[in-house]
Every structure is written in C-alpha cells, then in structure tokens.
CSV table of C-alpha atoms in Angstrom, one decimal:
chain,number,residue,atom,x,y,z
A,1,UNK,CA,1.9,-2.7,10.3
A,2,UNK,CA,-0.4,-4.6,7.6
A,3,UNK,CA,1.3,-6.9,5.8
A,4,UNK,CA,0.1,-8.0,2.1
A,5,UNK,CA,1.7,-11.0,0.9
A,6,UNK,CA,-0.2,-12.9,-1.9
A,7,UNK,CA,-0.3,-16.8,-3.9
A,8,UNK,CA,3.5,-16.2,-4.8
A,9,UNK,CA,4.2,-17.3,-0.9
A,10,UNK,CA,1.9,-20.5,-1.6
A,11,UNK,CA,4.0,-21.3,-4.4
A,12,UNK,CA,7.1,-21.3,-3.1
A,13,UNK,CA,7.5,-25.1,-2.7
A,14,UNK,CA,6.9,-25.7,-6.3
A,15,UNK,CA,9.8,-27.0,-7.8
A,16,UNK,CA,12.0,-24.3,-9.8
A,17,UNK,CA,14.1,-25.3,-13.3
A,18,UNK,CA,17.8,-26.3,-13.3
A,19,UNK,CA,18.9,-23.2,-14.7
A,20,UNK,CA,17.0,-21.4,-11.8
A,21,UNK,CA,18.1,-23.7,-9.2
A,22,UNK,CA,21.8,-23.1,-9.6
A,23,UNK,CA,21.4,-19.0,-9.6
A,24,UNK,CA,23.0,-17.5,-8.5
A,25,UNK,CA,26.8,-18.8,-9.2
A,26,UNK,CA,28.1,-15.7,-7.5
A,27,UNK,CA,27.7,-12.9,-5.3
A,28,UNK,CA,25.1,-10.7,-6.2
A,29,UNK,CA,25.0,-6.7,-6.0
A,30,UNK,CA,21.8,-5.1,-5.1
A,31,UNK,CA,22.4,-1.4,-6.3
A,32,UNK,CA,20.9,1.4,-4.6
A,33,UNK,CA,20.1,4.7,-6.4
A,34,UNK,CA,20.3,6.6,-3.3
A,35,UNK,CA,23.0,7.6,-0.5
A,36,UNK,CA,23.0,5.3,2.7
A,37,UNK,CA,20.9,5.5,5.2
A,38,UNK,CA,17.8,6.5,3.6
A,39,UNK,CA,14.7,4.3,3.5
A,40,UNK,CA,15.7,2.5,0.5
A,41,UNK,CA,19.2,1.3,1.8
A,42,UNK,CA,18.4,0.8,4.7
A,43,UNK,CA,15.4,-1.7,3.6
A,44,UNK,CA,17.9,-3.4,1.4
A,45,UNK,CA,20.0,-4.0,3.9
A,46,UNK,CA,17.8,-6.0,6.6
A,47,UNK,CA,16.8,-7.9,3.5
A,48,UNK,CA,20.1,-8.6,2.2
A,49,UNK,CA,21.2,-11.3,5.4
A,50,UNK,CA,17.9,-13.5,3.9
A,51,UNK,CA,18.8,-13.9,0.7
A,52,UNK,CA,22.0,-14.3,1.6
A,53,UNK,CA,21.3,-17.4,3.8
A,54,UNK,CA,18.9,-18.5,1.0
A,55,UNK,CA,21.5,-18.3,-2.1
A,56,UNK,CA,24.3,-19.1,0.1
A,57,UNK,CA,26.1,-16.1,-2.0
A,58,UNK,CA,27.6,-12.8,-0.6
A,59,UNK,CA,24.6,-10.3,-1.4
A,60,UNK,CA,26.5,-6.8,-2.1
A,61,UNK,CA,24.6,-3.6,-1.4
A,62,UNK,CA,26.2,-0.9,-3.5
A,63,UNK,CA,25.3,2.9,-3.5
A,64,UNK,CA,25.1,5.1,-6.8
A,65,UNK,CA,23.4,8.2,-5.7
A,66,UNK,CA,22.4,10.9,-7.9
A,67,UNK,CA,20.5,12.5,-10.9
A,68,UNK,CA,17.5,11.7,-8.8
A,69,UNK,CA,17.7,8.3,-9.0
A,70,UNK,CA,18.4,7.8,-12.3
A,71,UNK,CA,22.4,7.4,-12.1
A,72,UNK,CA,22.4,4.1,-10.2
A,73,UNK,CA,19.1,3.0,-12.7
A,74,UNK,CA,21.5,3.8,-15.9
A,75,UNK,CA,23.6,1.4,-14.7
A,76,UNK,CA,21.5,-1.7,-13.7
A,77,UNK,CA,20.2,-1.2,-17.0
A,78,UNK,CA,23.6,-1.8,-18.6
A,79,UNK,CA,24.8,-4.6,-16.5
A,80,UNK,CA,25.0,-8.1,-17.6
A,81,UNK,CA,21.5,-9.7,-17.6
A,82,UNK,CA,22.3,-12.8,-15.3
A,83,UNK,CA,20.6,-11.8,-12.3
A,84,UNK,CA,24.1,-10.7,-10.2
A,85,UNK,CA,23.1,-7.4,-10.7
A,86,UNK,CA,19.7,-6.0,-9.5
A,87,UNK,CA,18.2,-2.9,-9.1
A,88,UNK,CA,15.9,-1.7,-5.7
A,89,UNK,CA,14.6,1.8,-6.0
A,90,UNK,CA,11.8,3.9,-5.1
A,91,UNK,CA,8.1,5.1,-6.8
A,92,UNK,CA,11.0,7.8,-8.3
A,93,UNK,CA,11.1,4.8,-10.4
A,94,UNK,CA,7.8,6.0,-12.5
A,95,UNK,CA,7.9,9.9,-11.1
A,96,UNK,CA,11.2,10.7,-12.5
A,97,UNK,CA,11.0,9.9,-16.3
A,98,UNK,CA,7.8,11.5,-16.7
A,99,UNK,CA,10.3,15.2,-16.5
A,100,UNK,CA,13.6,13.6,-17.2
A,101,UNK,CA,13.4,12.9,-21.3
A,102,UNK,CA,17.4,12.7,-21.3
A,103,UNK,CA,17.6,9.5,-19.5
A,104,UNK,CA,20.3,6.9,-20.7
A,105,UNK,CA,17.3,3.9,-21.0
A,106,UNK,CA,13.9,3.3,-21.2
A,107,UNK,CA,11.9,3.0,-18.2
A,108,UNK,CA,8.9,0.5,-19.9
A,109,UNK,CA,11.8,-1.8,-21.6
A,110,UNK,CA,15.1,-1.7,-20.0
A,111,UNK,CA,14.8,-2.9,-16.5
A,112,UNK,CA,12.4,-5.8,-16.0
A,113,UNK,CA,9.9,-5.5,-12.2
A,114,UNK,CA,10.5,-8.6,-10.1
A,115,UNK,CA,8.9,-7.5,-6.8
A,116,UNK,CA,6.8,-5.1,-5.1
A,117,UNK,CA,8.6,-5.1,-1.1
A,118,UNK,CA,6.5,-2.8,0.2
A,119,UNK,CA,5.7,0.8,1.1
A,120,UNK,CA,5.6,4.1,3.2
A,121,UNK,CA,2.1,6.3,3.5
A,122,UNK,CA,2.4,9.8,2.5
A,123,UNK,CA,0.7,12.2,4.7
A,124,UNK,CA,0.2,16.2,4.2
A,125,UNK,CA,2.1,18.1,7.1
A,126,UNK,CA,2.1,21.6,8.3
A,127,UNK,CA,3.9,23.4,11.1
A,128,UNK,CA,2.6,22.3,14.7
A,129,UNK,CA,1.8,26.0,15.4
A,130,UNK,CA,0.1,26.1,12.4
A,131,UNK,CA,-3.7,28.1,12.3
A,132,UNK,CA,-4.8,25.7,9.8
A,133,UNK,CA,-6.2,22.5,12.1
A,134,UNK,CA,-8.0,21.0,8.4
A,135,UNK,CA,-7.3,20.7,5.1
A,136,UNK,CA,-10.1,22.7,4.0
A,137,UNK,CA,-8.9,25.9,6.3
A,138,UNK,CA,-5.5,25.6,4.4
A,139,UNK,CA,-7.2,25.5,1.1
A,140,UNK,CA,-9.3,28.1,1.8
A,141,UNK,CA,-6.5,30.7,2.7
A,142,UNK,CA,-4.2,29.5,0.2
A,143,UNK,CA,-6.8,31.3,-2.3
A,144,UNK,CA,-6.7,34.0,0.0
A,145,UNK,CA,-2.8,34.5,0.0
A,146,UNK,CA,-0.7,32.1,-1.9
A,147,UNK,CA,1.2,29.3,0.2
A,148,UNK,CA,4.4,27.5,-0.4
A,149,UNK,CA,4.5,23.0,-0.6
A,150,UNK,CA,7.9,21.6,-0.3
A,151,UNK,CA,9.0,18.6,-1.9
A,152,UNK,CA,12.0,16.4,-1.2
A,153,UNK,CA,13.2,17.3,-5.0
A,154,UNK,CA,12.2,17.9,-8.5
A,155,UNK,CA,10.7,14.5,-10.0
A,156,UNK,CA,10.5,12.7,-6.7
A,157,UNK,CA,7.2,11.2,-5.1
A,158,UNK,CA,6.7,14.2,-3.2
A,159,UNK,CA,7.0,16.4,-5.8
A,160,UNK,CA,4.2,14.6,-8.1
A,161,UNK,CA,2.3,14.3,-4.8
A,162,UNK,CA,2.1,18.2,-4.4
A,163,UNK,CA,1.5,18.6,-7.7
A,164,UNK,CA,-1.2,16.1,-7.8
A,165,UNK,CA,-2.9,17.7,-4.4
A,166,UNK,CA,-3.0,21.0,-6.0
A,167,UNK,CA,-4.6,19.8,-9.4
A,168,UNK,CA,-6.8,18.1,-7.4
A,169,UNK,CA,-7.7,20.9,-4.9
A,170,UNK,CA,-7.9,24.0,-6.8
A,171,UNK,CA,-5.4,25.4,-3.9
A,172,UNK,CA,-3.0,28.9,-4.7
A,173,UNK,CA,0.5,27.0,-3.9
A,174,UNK,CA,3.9,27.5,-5.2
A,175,UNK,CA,6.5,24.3,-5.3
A,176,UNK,CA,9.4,25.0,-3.5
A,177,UNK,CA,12.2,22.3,-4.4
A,178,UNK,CA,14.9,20.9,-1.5
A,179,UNK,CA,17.4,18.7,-1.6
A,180,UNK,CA,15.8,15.8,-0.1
A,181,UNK,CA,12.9,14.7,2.6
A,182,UNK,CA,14.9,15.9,5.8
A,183,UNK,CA,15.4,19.6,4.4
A,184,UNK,CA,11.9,19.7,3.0
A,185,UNK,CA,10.5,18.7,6.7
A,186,UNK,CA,13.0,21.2,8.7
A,187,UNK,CA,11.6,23.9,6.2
A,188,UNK,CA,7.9,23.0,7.6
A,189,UNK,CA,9.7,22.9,10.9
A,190,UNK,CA,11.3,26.7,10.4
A,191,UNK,CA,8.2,28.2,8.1
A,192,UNK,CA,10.0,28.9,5.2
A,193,UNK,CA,7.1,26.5,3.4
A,194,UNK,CA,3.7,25.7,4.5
A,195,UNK,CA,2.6,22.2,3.5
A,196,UNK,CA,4.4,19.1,2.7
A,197,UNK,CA,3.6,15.7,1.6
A,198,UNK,CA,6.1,13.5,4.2
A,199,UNK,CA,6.2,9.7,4.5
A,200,UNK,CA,5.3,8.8,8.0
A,201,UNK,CA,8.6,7.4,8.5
A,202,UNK,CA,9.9,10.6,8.5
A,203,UNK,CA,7.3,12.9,10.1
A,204,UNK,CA,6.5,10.3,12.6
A,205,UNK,CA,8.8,12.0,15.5
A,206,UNK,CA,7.9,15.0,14.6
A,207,UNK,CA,3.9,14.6,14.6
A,208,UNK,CA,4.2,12.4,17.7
A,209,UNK,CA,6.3,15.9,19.2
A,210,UNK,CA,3.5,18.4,17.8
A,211,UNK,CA,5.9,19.7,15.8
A,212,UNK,CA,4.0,19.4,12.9
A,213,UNK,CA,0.1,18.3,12.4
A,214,UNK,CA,-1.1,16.1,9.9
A,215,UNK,CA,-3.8,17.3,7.8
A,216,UNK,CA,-4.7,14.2,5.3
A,217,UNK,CA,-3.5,10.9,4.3
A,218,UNK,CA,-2.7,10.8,1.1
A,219,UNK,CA,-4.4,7.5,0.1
A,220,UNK,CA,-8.1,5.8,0.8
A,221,UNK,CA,-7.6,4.5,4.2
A,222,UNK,CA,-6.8,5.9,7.9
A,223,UNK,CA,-3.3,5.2,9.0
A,224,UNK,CA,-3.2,3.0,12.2
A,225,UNK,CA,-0.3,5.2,13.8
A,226,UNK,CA,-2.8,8.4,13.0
A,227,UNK,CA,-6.2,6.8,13.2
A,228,UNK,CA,-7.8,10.5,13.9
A,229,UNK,CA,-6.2,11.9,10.7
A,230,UNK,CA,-8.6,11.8,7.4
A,231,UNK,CA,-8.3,10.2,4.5
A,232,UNK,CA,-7.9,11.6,1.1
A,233,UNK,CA,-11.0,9.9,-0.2
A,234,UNK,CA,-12.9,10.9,3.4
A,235,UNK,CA,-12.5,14.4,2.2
A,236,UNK,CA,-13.4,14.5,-1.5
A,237,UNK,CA,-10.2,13.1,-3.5
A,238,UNK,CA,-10.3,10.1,-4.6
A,239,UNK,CA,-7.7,9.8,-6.5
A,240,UNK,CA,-5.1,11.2,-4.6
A,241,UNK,CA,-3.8,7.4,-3.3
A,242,UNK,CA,-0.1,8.0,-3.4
A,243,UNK,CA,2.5,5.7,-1.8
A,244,UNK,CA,6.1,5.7,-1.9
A,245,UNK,CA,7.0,1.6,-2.8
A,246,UNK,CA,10.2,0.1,-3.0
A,247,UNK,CA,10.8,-2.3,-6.0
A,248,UNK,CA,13.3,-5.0,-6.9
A,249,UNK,CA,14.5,-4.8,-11.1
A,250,UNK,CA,16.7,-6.6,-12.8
A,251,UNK,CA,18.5,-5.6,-16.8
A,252,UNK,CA,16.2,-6.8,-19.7
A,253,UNK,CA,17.5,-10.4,-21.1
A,254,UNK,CA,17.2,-12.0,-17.5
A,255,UNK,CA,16.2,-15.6,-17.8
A,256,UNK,CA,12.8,-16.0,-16.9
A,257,UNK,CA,13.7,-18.7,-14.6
A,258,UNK,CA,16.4,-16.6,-12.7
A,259,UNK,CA,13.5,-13.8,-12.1
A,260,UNK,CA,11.1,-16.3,-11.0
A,261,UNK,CA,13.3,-17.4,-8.3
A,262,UNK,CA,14.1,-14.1,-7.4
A,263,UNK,CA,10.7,-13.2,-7.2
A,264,UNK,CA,9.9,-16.5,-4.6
A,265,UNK,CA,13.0,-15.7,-2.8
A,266,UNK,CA,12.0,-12.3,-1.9
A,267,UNK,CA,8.3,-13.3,-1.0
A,268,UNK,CA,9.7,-15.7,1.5
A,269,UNK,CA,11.9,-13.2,3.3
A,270,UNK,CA,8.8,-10.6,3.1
A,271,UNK,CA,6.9,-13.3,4.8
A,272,UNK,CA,9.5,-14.7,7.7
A,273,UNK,CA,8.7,-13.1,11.2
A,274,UNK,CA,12.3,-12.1,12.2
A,275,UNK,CA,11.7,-9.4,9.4
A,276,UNK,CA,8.8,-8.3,9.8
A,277,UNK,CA,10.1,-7.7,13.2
A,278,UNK,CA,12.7,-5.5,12.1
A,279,UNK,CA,10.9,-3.5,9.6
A,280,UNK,CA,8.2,-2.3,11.6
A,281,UNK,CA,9.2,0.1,13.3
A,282,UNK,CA,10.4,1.6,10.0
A,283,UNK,CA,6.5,2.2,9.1
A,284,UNK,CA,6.8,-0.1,6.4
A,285,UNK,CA,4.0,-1.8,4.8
A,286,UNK,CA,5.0,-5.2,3.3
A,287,UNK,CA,3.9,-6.0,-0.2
A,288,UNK,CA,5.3,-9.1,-2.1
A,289,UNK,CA,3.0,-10.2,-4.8
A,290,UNK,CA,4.3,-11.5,-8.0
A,291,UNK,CA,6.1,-10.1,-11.1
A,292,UNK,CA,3.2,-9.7,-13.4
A,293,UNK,CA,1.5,-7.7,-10.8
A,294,UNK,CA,4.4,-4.9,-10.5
A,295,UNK,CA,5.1,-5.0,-14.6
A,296,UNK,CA,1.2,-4.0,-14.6
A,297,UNK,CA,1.7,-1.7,-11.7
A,298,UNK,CA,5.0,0.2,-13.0
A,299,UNK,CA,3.4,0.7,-16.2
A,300,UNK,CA,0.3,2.1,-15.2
A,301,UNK,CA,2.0,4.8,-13.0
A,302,UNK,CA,4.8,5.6,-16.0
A,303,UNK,CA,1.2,6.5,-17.7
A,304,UNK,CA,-0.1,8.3,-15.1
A,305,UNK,CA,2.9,10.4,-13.5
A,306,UNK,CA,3.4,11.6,-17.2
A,307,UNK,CA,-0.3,12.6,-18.1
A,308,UNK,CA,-0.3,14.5,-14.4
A,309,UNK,CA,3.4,16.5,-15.9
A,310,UNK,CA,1.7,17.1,-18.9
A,311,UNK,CA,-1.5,18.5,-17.1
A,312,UNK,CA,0.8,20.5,-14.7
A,313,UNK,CA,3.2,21.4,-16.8
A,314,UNK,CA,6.1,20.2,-14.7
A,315,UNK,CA,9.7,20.7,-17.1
A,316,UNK,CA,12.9,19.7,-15.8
C-alpha cells in the first residue's frame, strides 16, 4: 500500500495555542453516515484507539445511516461547533449533492474539511466467465446490444463513476441502481448486470477467485495488487481518475485552533506503523495532508460531480 503523508507530519512538533491545547474537554463523537461495518466504520474505528490515547478523551463512533449519506451529514452540520462532534464520510461527500437539491445544509459552507485519510481504487469489473477479456471488446458490443452497469446506489461514487465511464466512452449502457456495493457485485456475480465500477477492497476476493475480471483502473496509475490490469489513462481516458476517499469534517464555527490540532492529530496516527499495519490489508491508501489541501479538493469535485449530472442528466 503507498502511503502519502505530506509537511503537516513535519509540523507536528510546533507548538499549538492554549485554546487548542486543552481540546478536547470531553469525549468526542466521530459520526458515521453509514451502517457498521462498511469501509468507512470500520476505518474510523482502527483510528479511533489513536486519538484516543492522544486526547486522553473517550473517542465515540456513532452510526447514522441513511439518505445516502446525507442523514448522519445533516446532523454534524447542526451540532455544536466545538470540535466534540466530527463528521468522517465518504467521496458521497461531493457525489451526492450534485442530485440531492433537498438537502438540510450546504455542502461548500456548512461543514468545514479537516483531513484527507485516505482512499480505495475503483476498478471496472465484469463476470469471470465474461467473453469480454478488454475494455474495448465491451465497448464495442455494448453498441452492438445495450449492456447494464450497476452501481452501489443512486448519487454514490459508483454511480458518478459509471456515469462518467459512459460519457467518456461513447458505450450503449443502462444504470441499474442496488442498494449498496455487496448487491451491486453479487449482481456481476449472477449476470443480472454486466459492468461495475468496485473498489478493490471489495472485488479483491472475488478477482483473486476469477470470479470476476478486471477490465480498467479507474485512475492514472496500475494498481500494485493488479499490476497486469490497465489504466484509465493507458487506454485513452484521462480524466476518468476516480477514488473513493474518506474525509474527516467538523460544523462551521469551529475554532481554527481546535481544527488545526485535529488536523496534526490525525496526520500523526496516519503516519504511526501499528496502523498502517492494520489498514493494509483493507487496500487502503493513506493520505493525510493538510486542511487547505482537502477545502481545495472538496470544492473542486462539488464543481465537478455537478457539471458531469448536469451533462448526464442524472435527477434524483
């Protein structure tokens, strides 16, 4: 696994103000949009231990599934701004509001990016048994005889990944909407769909099985646990680099301070070798960085995801 952790590591000894050095003055609850045990929870969760050893504070993990995301969002939104409540979510982050217009809050203004912990590679998947052994045999008869792409859910990663593939491919494919990433790969599994963009993590048993075959990664560079599977970029689309990252947020009107420290706290349990340890076999890639580098990030992709479900026409 590559691991990307930048100058906010090297920073870290820096002195931090009083008001950040007391934080936090109670436990803190780390809500998770999502049910457990999906990648999201169960990242927080091997990160939660760290920071509670570092704040010497209980670090809560609290589920609030639903509405795509967007339920457990609302509500970091509304919570007090004193950095006990904090937010970790998905890419569905930026996906989501580009199709949802009835959302309680506003994605650019209402929750504040404090970290970039990492991310999954998405990789296009087909049914091990599948005649297709490249991308450009599936293209080619999906303009012979329409196919069917699942995604994990309306809105989600997947869903703008699809969407994103077939804009960028020209290919004859209808979007076929499950209730999540383990339907969506059990219906590549049982043929009711054709293609589907999975994160390793969850095809990685499968492709390792021939179960399914990976046709393309959906990003600029070879995956090491794939190494013979092409690139996006190797076969003609550029701009079809799509990740699903995990991001830490925290309710507008948090002290600067308080998201500073948050944002050192998290690089330095990114960076310690116990947890890179555990993560790994998750497929995770490690990010860190520092808090002006997601803000710039989040609102780029709000930007994008919207302009690609305006240019798809993708409605709720």
């Amino acid at each position: 696994m590559k691991k990307f952790i930048t100058a906010a590591v090297a920073a870290l000894g820096f002195a931090l103000p009083a008001m950040a050095a007391d934080y936090p003055s109670g436990p803190v609850t780390i809500v998770i949009p999502y049910s457990p045990s999906g990648n999201t929870d169960v990242f927080a969760r091997h990160l939660a231990p760290y920071l509670e050893e570092k704040w010497g504070q209980p670090v809560v993990v609290d589920n609030k599934p639903g509405g795509g995301s967007m339920i457990g969002t609302a509500y970091v939104s509304q919570a007090e701004p004193d950095g006990q409540t904090l937010l970790m979510t998905s890419s569905a982050f930026v996906t989501a509001p580009a199709i949802q217009k009835d959302l309680p809050f506003d994605s650019r203004t209402d929750l504040v990016p404090i970290v970039n912990v990492g991310h999954v590679s998405f990789v296009l998947i087909v049914n091990g048994e599948s005649p297709y052994q490249t991308l450009e045999e599936f293209v080619t008869a999906s303009k012979e005889s329409p196919k069917f792409a699942a995604t994990a859910g309306l809105g989600t990663t997947t869903h703008f990944a699809m969407e994103k593939f077939i804009l960028d491919s020209g290919a004859d494919i209808e979007v076929v909407h499950f209730k999540g990433g383990g339907p969506a790969v059990v219906s590549i599994l049982s043929n009711e769909t054709d293609i589907y963009g999975s994160s390793i993590s969850s095809a990685g048993k499968n492709i390792e099985a021939g179960k399914v075959r990976p046709l393309m990664v959906l990003g600029n560079d070879r995956i090491d646990v794939i190494p013979d599977v092409p690139s996006a970029a190797e076969l003609g689309y550029p701009d079809l680099e799509i990740k699903q990252w995990l991001g830490v947020f925290a309710p507008k009107g948090t002290d600067p301070e308080i998201l500073a420290k948050i944002n050192a706290d998290v690089n330095e349990a990114l960076a310690n070798q116990a947890f890179i340890d555990t993560v790994t076999p998750l497929d995770w890639t490690l990010n860190g960085g520092t808090s002006e580098a997601f803000v710039t990030q989040v609102d780029e992709e709000l930007t994008k995801w919207q302009a690609l479900a305006d240019a798809a026409g993708i409605k709720k």
